[in-house]
Amino acid sequence: MAFVNENFLKLQKSYLFVEIAKRVEEFQKENPDTEIIRMGIGDVTLPLPQVCIHAMKKAVEEMGDPSTFRGYGPEQGYEFLREKIAKYDFNDRGVDISKDEIFVSDGAKCDTGNFQELFSNDAKVAIPDPVYPVYLDTNVMAGRSGDLVDGRYSNIKYLDCTYENNFIPDLPDEKVDLIYLCFPNNPTGATITKEELKKWIDYARENKAIILYDAAYEAFITDPNIPHSIYEVEGAKEVAVEFRSFSKTAGFTGVRCAYTVVPKKCFAYTKDGEKVSLHELWLRRQSTKFNGVSYIVQRGAEAIYSEEGKRQVKELVDYYLENAKNIKSAMKEAGFICVGGDNSPYVWVKGEMNSWDLFDLILKKCGVVCTPGAGFGRCGEGYIRLSAFNFKENVKKAMDRIKNAKLK
Ligand code: MLT
């Protein structure tokens, strides 16, 4: 008899964004004339930068010529891309990361979801609340969560992020082995300073813990005092793995390209106390389970590091940041308390009812889709998240509808 992995049965019925899509589809069926504006899932709307299009077209031509055709690529990604990443995302910002420490992949979702496989099943995991649901769900699937009791898994250490602590979690009050951090944060848009990050690094070093740092939204940081990478803080290379993505930066949500930095100095341990290189384990894992990102896509990603590429990417990021600013000011005008949106494409909005009720109300009264905060964890209850990834005109229309609906 084939027994299922019963850990899957402990998950919520469906993944957050699948549940939202289902509700929106039902609403649209019942209200075919409503023009729905989607500000739920953080999916980009602007087309790819022209530099990427040119580079990918050229790469397609190369694939059609026997003298330049390429089959399987190198496991960690092509050197031409890893070199640019190391130089422009790290070295030029004073951070010593080498091209050999970078693993190109098809998404930060997969990497943040898969990386936990390298750790033992009894690892104690700390996860912020609210946060991107992938960290929790993948640990549930792996059997690390314990049972769901009153909406929380018994073996997970939740790191509460609330209005009172500026959505920056406190250090765990017990020993944990794995810590997920996400800055700029999805969903709250909160950012963290180097001084605050240093406390986490010190904690990890003292406890031989590993920090899994999701920096998928770093391109949206405008404040020069906020670190773009955890490796800007001393000591991080020994205890942190960092996840980055081209999805939101360069419009690659449908193209798929991301990367993960696993420094060679970063170690975890066997039960006998022997040091094991996470870099080597991840390479072993990836070369077994993953066959790399296509040559064409990696050429597209490389193009964003040219002078013109950087300019075009900045234009995209600025466009969405302008949307975020407009969302935040309109929602405040409509009477809501809002945070985020300054160094992030997400605005985190406090309502006066439960999140799913507010989601339904905004959908029904305004035809606008948001993401209910409770979908990101218990501490997200009472909030909604509005995504700035849309066309300027749609954002204006959505905000006018919300202001006119007098929801407060
Ligand atoms: C989100 O809306 O939180 C993101 O788009 C989800 C993702 O990046 O997978």
Coordinates of C-alpha atoms and ligand atoms in Angstrom, one line a residue:
M1 CA 0.0 0.0 0.0
A2 CA 1.3 3.5 -0.8
F3 CA 1.2 5.6 2.3
V4 CA 1.1 9.3 1.8
N5 CA 3.4 11.7 3.6
E6 CA 0.9 12.7 6.3
N7 CA 2.7 15.9 7.0
F8 CA 1.0 17.3 3.9
L9 CA -2.3 16.7 5.6
K10 CA -1.3 19.2 8.3
L11 CA -1.2 22.0 5.8
Q12 CA -3.9 24.6 5.3
K13 CA -6.4 23.4 2.6
S14 CA -4.8 25.5 -0.2
Y15 CA -1.9 27.8 -0.7
L16 CA -2.8 31.4 0.0
F17 CA -2.6 32.8 -3.5
V18 CA -4.6 29.8 -4.9
E19 CA -7.4 30.5 -2.4
I20 CA -7.4 34.1 -3.3
A21 CA -7.6 33.3 -7.1
K22 CA -10.5 30.9 -6.4
R23 CA -12.5 33.6 -4.5
V24 CA -11.8 36.2 -7.2
E25 CA -12.9 33.8 -9.9
E26 CA -16.1 33.0 -8.1
F27 CA -16.7 36.8 -7.7
Q28 CA -16.0 37.5 -11.3
K29 CA -18.5 34.7 -12.4
E30 CA -21.2 36.3 -10.3
N31 CA -20.3 39.8 -11.4
P32 CA -19.2 39.5 -15.0
D33 CA -19.4 43.3 -15.6
T34 CA -17.1 44.3 -12.7
E35 CA -13.6 45.3 -13.9
I36 CA -11.4 43.7 -11.3
I37 CA -8.2 45.4 -10.3
R38 CA -5.6 42.9 -9.0
M39 CA -3.4 44.1 -6.2
G40 CA -3.2 40.8 -4.4
I41 CA -0.3 38.5 -5.5
G42 CA 2.9 40.4 -6.1
D43 CA 3.1 39.8 -9.8
V44 CA 4.7 42.3 -12.1
T45 CA 2.7 44.0 -14.9
L46 CA 5.3 46.0 -16.9
P47 CA 7.1 44.2 -19.7
L48 CA 10.7 43.0 -19.5
P49 CA 13.5 45.5 -19.9
Q50 CA 14.5 45.9 -23.6
V51 CA 18.1 44.9 -22.8
C52 CA 16.8 41.5 -21.6
I53 CA 14.7 41.0 -24.8
H54 CA 17.7 41.8 -27.0
A55 CA 20.0 39.4 -25.0
M56 CA 17.5 36.6 -25.0
K57 CA 16.8 37.0 -28.8
K58 CA 20.5 36.8 -29.4
A59 CA 20.7 33.7 -27.2
V60 CA 17.9 32.0 -29.1
E61 CA 19.8 32.6 -32.3
E62 CA 22.9 31.0 -30.7
M63 CA 20.8 28.0 -29.8
G64 CA 19.8 27.6 -33.4
D65 CA 23.4 27.5 -34.7
P66 CA 25.4 24.2 -34.3
S67 CA 28.6 26.2 -33.5
T68 CA 27.0 28.1 -30.6
F69 CA 24.3 25.6 -29.4
R70 CA 24.5 24.6 -25.7
G71 CA 23.0 21.6 -23.9
Y72 CA 23.0 21.2 -20.2
G73 CA 24.6 24.2 -18.4
P74 CA 26.9 24.2 -15.4
E75 CA 25.0 23.2 -12.2
Q76 CA 25.6 26.4 -10.4
G77 CA 24.8 28.6 -13.4
Y78 CA 26.9 30.1 -16.2
E79 CA 30.0 31.9 -15.1
F80 CA 29.1 35.0 -17.2
L81 CA 26.1 35.5 -14.9
R82 CA 27.7 34.5 -11.6
E83 CA 30.6 36.9 -12.3
K84 CA 28.3 39.9 -12.8
I85 CA 26.2 39.0 -9.8
A86 CA 29.3 38.8 -7.6
K87 CA 30.7 42.1 -8.9
Y88 CA 27.6 44.3 -9.1
D89 CA 25.4 43.0 -6.3
F90 CA 28.1 42.4 -3.8
N91 CA 31.8 43.4 -4.5
D92 CA 30.9 46.9 -5.8
R93 CA 28.9 47.4 -2.6
G94 CA 31.9 46.4 -0.5
V95 CA 30.8 42.9 0.2
D96 CA 33.2 40.0 -0.4
I97 CA 31.2 37.3 -2.1
S98 CA 32.8 35.3 -4.9
K99 CA 31.1 33.9 -8.0
D100 CA 31.7 30.4 -6.7
E101 CA 29.4 31.1 -3.8
I102 CA 26.5 31.8 -6.1
F103 CA 23.9 29.3 -7.3
V104 CA 21.6 30.4 -10.1
S105 CA 18.1 29.0 -9.9
D106 CA 14.6 29.3 -11.3
G107 CA 13.2 31.2 -8.3
A108 CA 13.6 32.3 -4.8
K109 CA 10.3 30.5 -4.0
C110 CA 11.9 27.1 -4.9
D111 CA 15.2 27.9 -3.1
T112 CA 13.7 29.2 0.1
G113 CA 11.3 26.2 0.0
N114 CA 14.0 23.6 -0.8
F115 CA 16.9 24.8 1.4
Q116 CA 15.4 23.3 4.6
E117 CA 16.1 19.9 3.1
L118 CA 19.7 20.2 4.2
F119 CA 18.8 20.2 7.9
S120 CA 17.9 17.5 10.2
N121 CA 14.2 16.7 10.8
D122 CA 14.3 17.7 14.4
A123 CA 15.8 21.2 13.8
K124 CA 14.0 23.8 15.7
V125 CA 12.8 26.4 13.3
A126 CA 12.0 30.1 13.9
I127 CA 9.7 31.8 11.5
P128 CA 8.4 35.4 11.6
D129 CA 4.7 36.0 11.7
P130 CA 3.4 37.4 9.4
V131 CA 5.7 36.3 6.5
Y132 CA 5.8 34.7 3.1
P133 CA 4.0 31.4 3.7
V134 CA 6.5 29.2 1.8
Y135 CA 8.9 29.0 4.8
L136 CA 6.3 27.6 7.1
D137 CA 4.6 25.3 4.6
T138 CA 7.8 23.6 3.4
N139 CA 8.8 22.9 7.0
V140 CA 5.3 21.4 7.7
M141 CA 5.8 19.2 4.6
A142 CA 9.2 18.1 5.9
G143 CA 7.7 17.1 9.3
R144 CA 9.3 19.7 11.5
S145 CA 6.2 21.6 12.5
G146 CA 4.4 19.4 15.0
D147 CA 0.6 19.6 15.1
L148 CA -1.6 22.5 14.4
V149 CA -3.0 23.7 17.8
D150 CA -5.3 26.8 17.8
G151 CA -3.9 27.9 14.4
R152 CA -0.2 27.5 15.2
Y153 CA 2.1 24.5 14.8
S154 CA 3.4 23.2 18.1
N155 CA 7.1 22.8 17.2
I156 CA 7.6 26.1 15.3
K157 CA 9.0 29.1 17.1
Y158 CA 6.9 32.0 15.8
L159 CA 8.6 35.4 15.8
D160 CA 5.8 37.9 16.2
C161 CA 6.0 41.0 14.1
T162 CA 3.5 43.6 15.3
Y163 CA 2.8 47.3 15.1
E164 CA 4.3 47.6 18.5
N165 CA 7.7 46.2 17.5
N166 CA 7.7 48.0 14.1
F167 CA 7.3 44.6 12.5
I168 CA 10.8 43.6 13.4
P169 CA 10.9 40.4 15.5
D170 CA 12.7 40.0 18.8
L171 CA 15.3 37.4 19.2
P172 CA 13.9 34.0 20.1
D173 CA 13.6 33.4 23.9
E174 CA 14.7 29.8 23.4
K175 CA 17.4 28.1 21.4
V176 CA 16.6 27.6 17.7
D177 CA 18.6 26.1 14.9
L178 CA 17.1 27.7 11.8
I179 CA 15.9 31.2 11.5
Y180 CA 14.0 32.7 8.5
L181 CA 14.3 36.4 8.0
C182 CA 12.8 38.4 5.1
F183 CA 13.8 42.1 4.5
P184 CA 12.4 44.2 3.0
N185 CA 9.6 42.1 4.5
N186 CA 6.9 40.4 2.6
P187 CA 4.1 41.3 3.5
T188 CA 4.7 44.2 5.9
G189 CA 7.4 46.1 3.9
A190 CA 9.4 46.5 7.1
T191 CA 13.2 46.9 6.8
I192 CA 16.0 46.2 9.2
T193 CA 19.2 48.2 10.0
K194 CA 22.7 46.8 10.2
E195 CA 22.7 47.1 14.0
E196 CA 19.5 45.1 14.3
L197 CA 20.8 42.5 11.9
K198 CA 24.0 42.2 13.9
K199 CA 22.0 40.9 16.9
W200 CA 20.7 38.1 14.7
I201 CA 24.1 37.2 13.5
D202 CA 25.5 37.2 17.0
Y203 CA 22.6 35.0 18.1
A204 CA 23.2 32.6 15.2
R205 CA 27.0 32.4 16.0
E206 CA 26.4 31.8 19.7
N207 CA 23.8 29.1 19.0
K208 CA 25.4 27.6 15.9
A209 CA 22.2 28.4 14.1
I210 CA 21.7 29.3 10.4
I211 CA 19.9 32.3 9.1
L212 CA 18.0 31.9 5.9
Y213 CA 17.8 35.5 4.7
D214 CA 15.3 36.3 1.9
A215 CA 16.3 39.5 0.2
A216 CA 14.0 39.1 -2.9
Y217 CA 12.9 42.7 -2.5
E218 CA 16.3 44.4 -1.9
A219 CA 16.0 46.4 -5.2
F220 CA 13.2 48.4 -3.6
I221 CA 15.4 49.8 -0.8
T222 CA 15.7 53.6 -1.3
D223 CA 17.1 54.5 2.2
P224 CA 20.9 54.5 2.0
N225 CA 21.2 53.3 5.6
I226 CA 19.4 50.1 5.0
P227 CA 21.6 47.0 4.1
H228 CA 20.8 45.3 0.8
S229 CA 22.5 42.1 1.9
I230 CA 23.0 40.4 5.2
Y231 CA 26.6 40.0 4.2
E232 CA 27.1 43.8 4.7
V233 CA 27.2 42.9 8.4
E234 CA 30.4 41.3 9.8
G235 CA 30.3 37.6 10.6
A236 CA 27.2 36.9 8.4
K237 CA 29.1 34.7 6.0
E238 CA 29.6 32.1 8.7
V239 CA 25.9 31.8 9.6
A240 CA 23.7 33.1 6.7
V241 CA 22.4 32.0 3.3
E242 CA 20.9 34.7 1.2
F243 CA 18.1 34.4 -1.4
R244 CA 17.7 36.9 -4.3
S245 CA 15.4 37.1 -7.2
F246 CA 15.2 38.7 -10.6
S247 CA 11.4 38.4 -10.5
K248 CA 10.4 41.7 -8.9
T249 CA 13.6 43.5 -9.9
A250 CA 13.6 42.9 -13.6
G251 CA 10.1 41.6 -14.3
F252 CA 11.1 37.9 -14.4
T253 CA 8.1 36.4 -12.6
G254 CA 7.2 34.5 -15.8
V255 CA 10.7 34.1 -17.1
R256 CA 12.1 32.6 -13.9
C257 CA 15.6 33.4 -12.6
A258 CA 17.0 33.9 -9.2
Y259 CA 20.0 33.0 -7.2
T260 CA 21.1 31.9 -3.7
V261 CA 24.4 32.7 -2.0
V262 CA 25.9 29.9 0.1
P263 CA 29.2 31.1 1.4
K264 CA 32.0 28.6 1.6
K265 CA 32.5 29.5 5.3
C266 CA 29.0 28.6 6.2
F267 CA 28.8 25.3 8.2
A268 CA 26.2 23.2 9.9
Y269 CA 26.9 20.1 12.1
T270 CA 26.4 16.4 12.3
K271 CA 25.0 15.0 15.6
D272 CA 28.6 14.1 16.4
G273 CA 29.6 17.7 16.2
E274 CA 31.4 17.4 12.9
K275 CA 31.3 20.5 10.6
V276 CA 29.6 20.1 7.3
S277 CA 29.8 22.7 4.5
L278 CA 26.4 23.9 3.5
H279 CA 27.9 25.0 0.2
E280 CA 28.9 21.5 -0.7
L281 CA 25.6 20.0 0.5
W282 CA 23.6 22.5 -1.6
L283 CA 25.7 21.8 -4.6
R284 CA 25.1 18.1 -4.1
R285 CA 21.4 18.7 -3.7
Q286 CA 21.1 21.0 -6.7
S287 CA 23.1 18.8 -9.0
T288 CA 20.9 15.8 -8.2
K289 CA 17.5 17.5 -8.3
F290 CA 17.9 20.5 -10.6
N291 CA 19.2 20.9 -14.1
G292 CA 19.7 24.6 -14.1
V293 CA 18.1 27.7 -15.7
S294 CA 18.1 27.9 -19.5
Y295 CA 21.0 29.6 -21.2
I296 CA 18.6 32.0 -22.8
V297 CA 17.2 33.1 -19.5
Q298 CA 20.6 33.5 -17.9
R299 CA 21.7 35.7 -20.8
G300 CA 18.6 37.8 -20.2
A301 CA 19.5 38.1 -16.5
E302 CA 23.1 39.0 -17.3
A303 CA 21.8 41.9 -19.5
I304 CA 20.4 43.8 -16.5
Y305 CA 24.0 44.4 -15.2
S306 CA 25.0 46.5 -18.2
E307 CA 24.9 50.3 -17.8
E308 CA 21.7 50.5 -19.9
G309 CA 20.3 47.4 -18.1
K310 CA 20.8 49.0 -14.7
R311 CA 19.0 52.1 -16.0
Q312 CA 16.1 50.2 -17.3
V313 CA 15.7 48.1 -14.1
K314 CA 15.8 51.3 -12.0
E315 CA 13.0 52.7 -14.2
L316 CA 10.8 49.6 -13.4
V317 CA 11.6 49.7 -9.7
D318 CA 10.9 53.4 -9.5
Y319 CA 7.6 53.0 -11.3
Y320 CA 6.4 50.4 -8.7
L321 CA 7.7 52.5 -5.9
E322 CA 5.8 55.5 -7.1
N323 CA 2.7 53.3 -7.1
A324 CA 3.4 52.2 -3.5
K325 CA 3.7 55.8 -2.5
N326 CA 0.4 56.6 -4.1
I327 CA -1.3 53.6 -2.5
K328 CA 0.0 54.5 0.9
S329 CA -1.2 58.1 0.8
A330 CA -4.6 57.2 -0.7
M331 CA -5.2 54.5 1.9
K332 CA -4.2 57.0 4.7
E333 CA -6.6 59.5 3.1
A334 CA -9.3 56.8 3.2
G335 CA -8.7 56.6 7.0
F336 CA -6.5 53.5 7.3
I337 CA -3.2 53.1 9.2
C338 CA -0.5 52.0 6.8
V339 CA 3.1 50.9 7.0
G340 CA 5.6 49.7 4.3
G341 CA 5.7 51.0 0.8
D342 CA 8.8 53.2 1.2
N343 CA 11.5 50.6 0.6
S344 CA 9.1 47.9 -0.6
P345 CA 6.4 47.3 -3.2
Y346 CA 4.0 46.3 -0.5
V347 CA 1.7 48.5 1.7
W348 CA 0.5 46.9 4.9
V349 CA -2.9 48.2 5.9
K350 CA -4.6 47.9 9.2
G351 CA -8.4 47.4 9.1
E352 CA -11.0 47.2 11.8
M353 CA -12.3 43.7 11.0
N354 CA -10.8 40.4 10.2
S355 CA -8.6 40.2 7.2
W356 CA -10.8 37.9 5.0
D357 CA -13.8 40.0 5.8
L358 CA -12.0 43.1 4.7
F359 CA -10.7 41.3 1.6
D360 CA -14.3 40.3 0.7
L361 CA -15.6 43.9 1.4
I362 CA -13.0 45.5 -0.8
L363 CA -13.6 43.0 -3.5
K364 CA -17.3 43.4 -3.4
K365 CA -17.6 47.1 -3.0
C366 CA -14.6 48.2 -5.0
G367 CA -13.7 45.3 -7.3
V368 CA -10.1 45.5 -5.9
V369 CA -8.2 42.3 -5.0
C370 CA -5.8 42.6 -2.0
T371 CA -4.2 39.9 0.1
P372 CA -5.7 39.2 3.5
G373 CA -3.0 39.6 6.2
A374 CA -4.1 36.5 8.1
G375 CA -2.8 34.4 5.2
F376 CA 0.7 35.3 6.2
G377 CA 0.2 34.3 9.8
R378 CA -1.8 35.0 13.0
C379 CA -0.1 38.4 13.6
G380 CA -1.4 39.4 10.1
E381 CA -5.0 39.1 11.3
G382 CA -6.8 42.4 10.9
Y383 CA -4.5 43.6 8.1
I384 CA -4.5 43.5 4.3
R385 CA -1.5 43.8 1.9
L386 CA -1.8 45.9 -1.2
S387 CA 0.7 45.2 -4.0
A388 CA 2.2 48.1 -6.0
F389 CA 2.8 45.8 -9.0
N390 CA 0.2 47.2 -11.4
F391 CA -0.2 49.9 -13.9
K392 CA -0.3 53.4 -12.6
E393 CA -3.7 54.0 -14.1
N394 CA -5.1 50.9 -12.4
V395 CA -3.7 51.9 -9.0
K396 CA -5.3 55.3 -9.3
K397 CA -8.6 53.8 -10.2
A398 CA -8.4 51.3 -7.4
M399 CA -7.6 53.9 -4.9
D400 CA -10.4 56.2 -6.1
R401 CA -12.8 53.4 -5.7
I402 CA -11.6 52.6 -2.2
K403 CA -11.8 56.3 -1.1
N404 CA -15.3 56.7 -2.6
A405 CA -16.5 53.5 -1.0
K406 CA -16.0 55.2 2.4
L407 CA -15.1 51.9 4.0
K408 CA -14.2 53.7 7.3
Ligands
MLT1 C1 3.7 37.5 -3.1 O1 2.7 38.0 -3.6 O2 3.8 37.4 -1.9 C2 4.7 36.9 -4.1 O3 4.4 37.3 -5.3 C3 4.7 35.5 -4.0 C4 6.0 34.9 -4.6 O4 6.9 35.7 -4.9 O5 6.0 33.7 -4.8

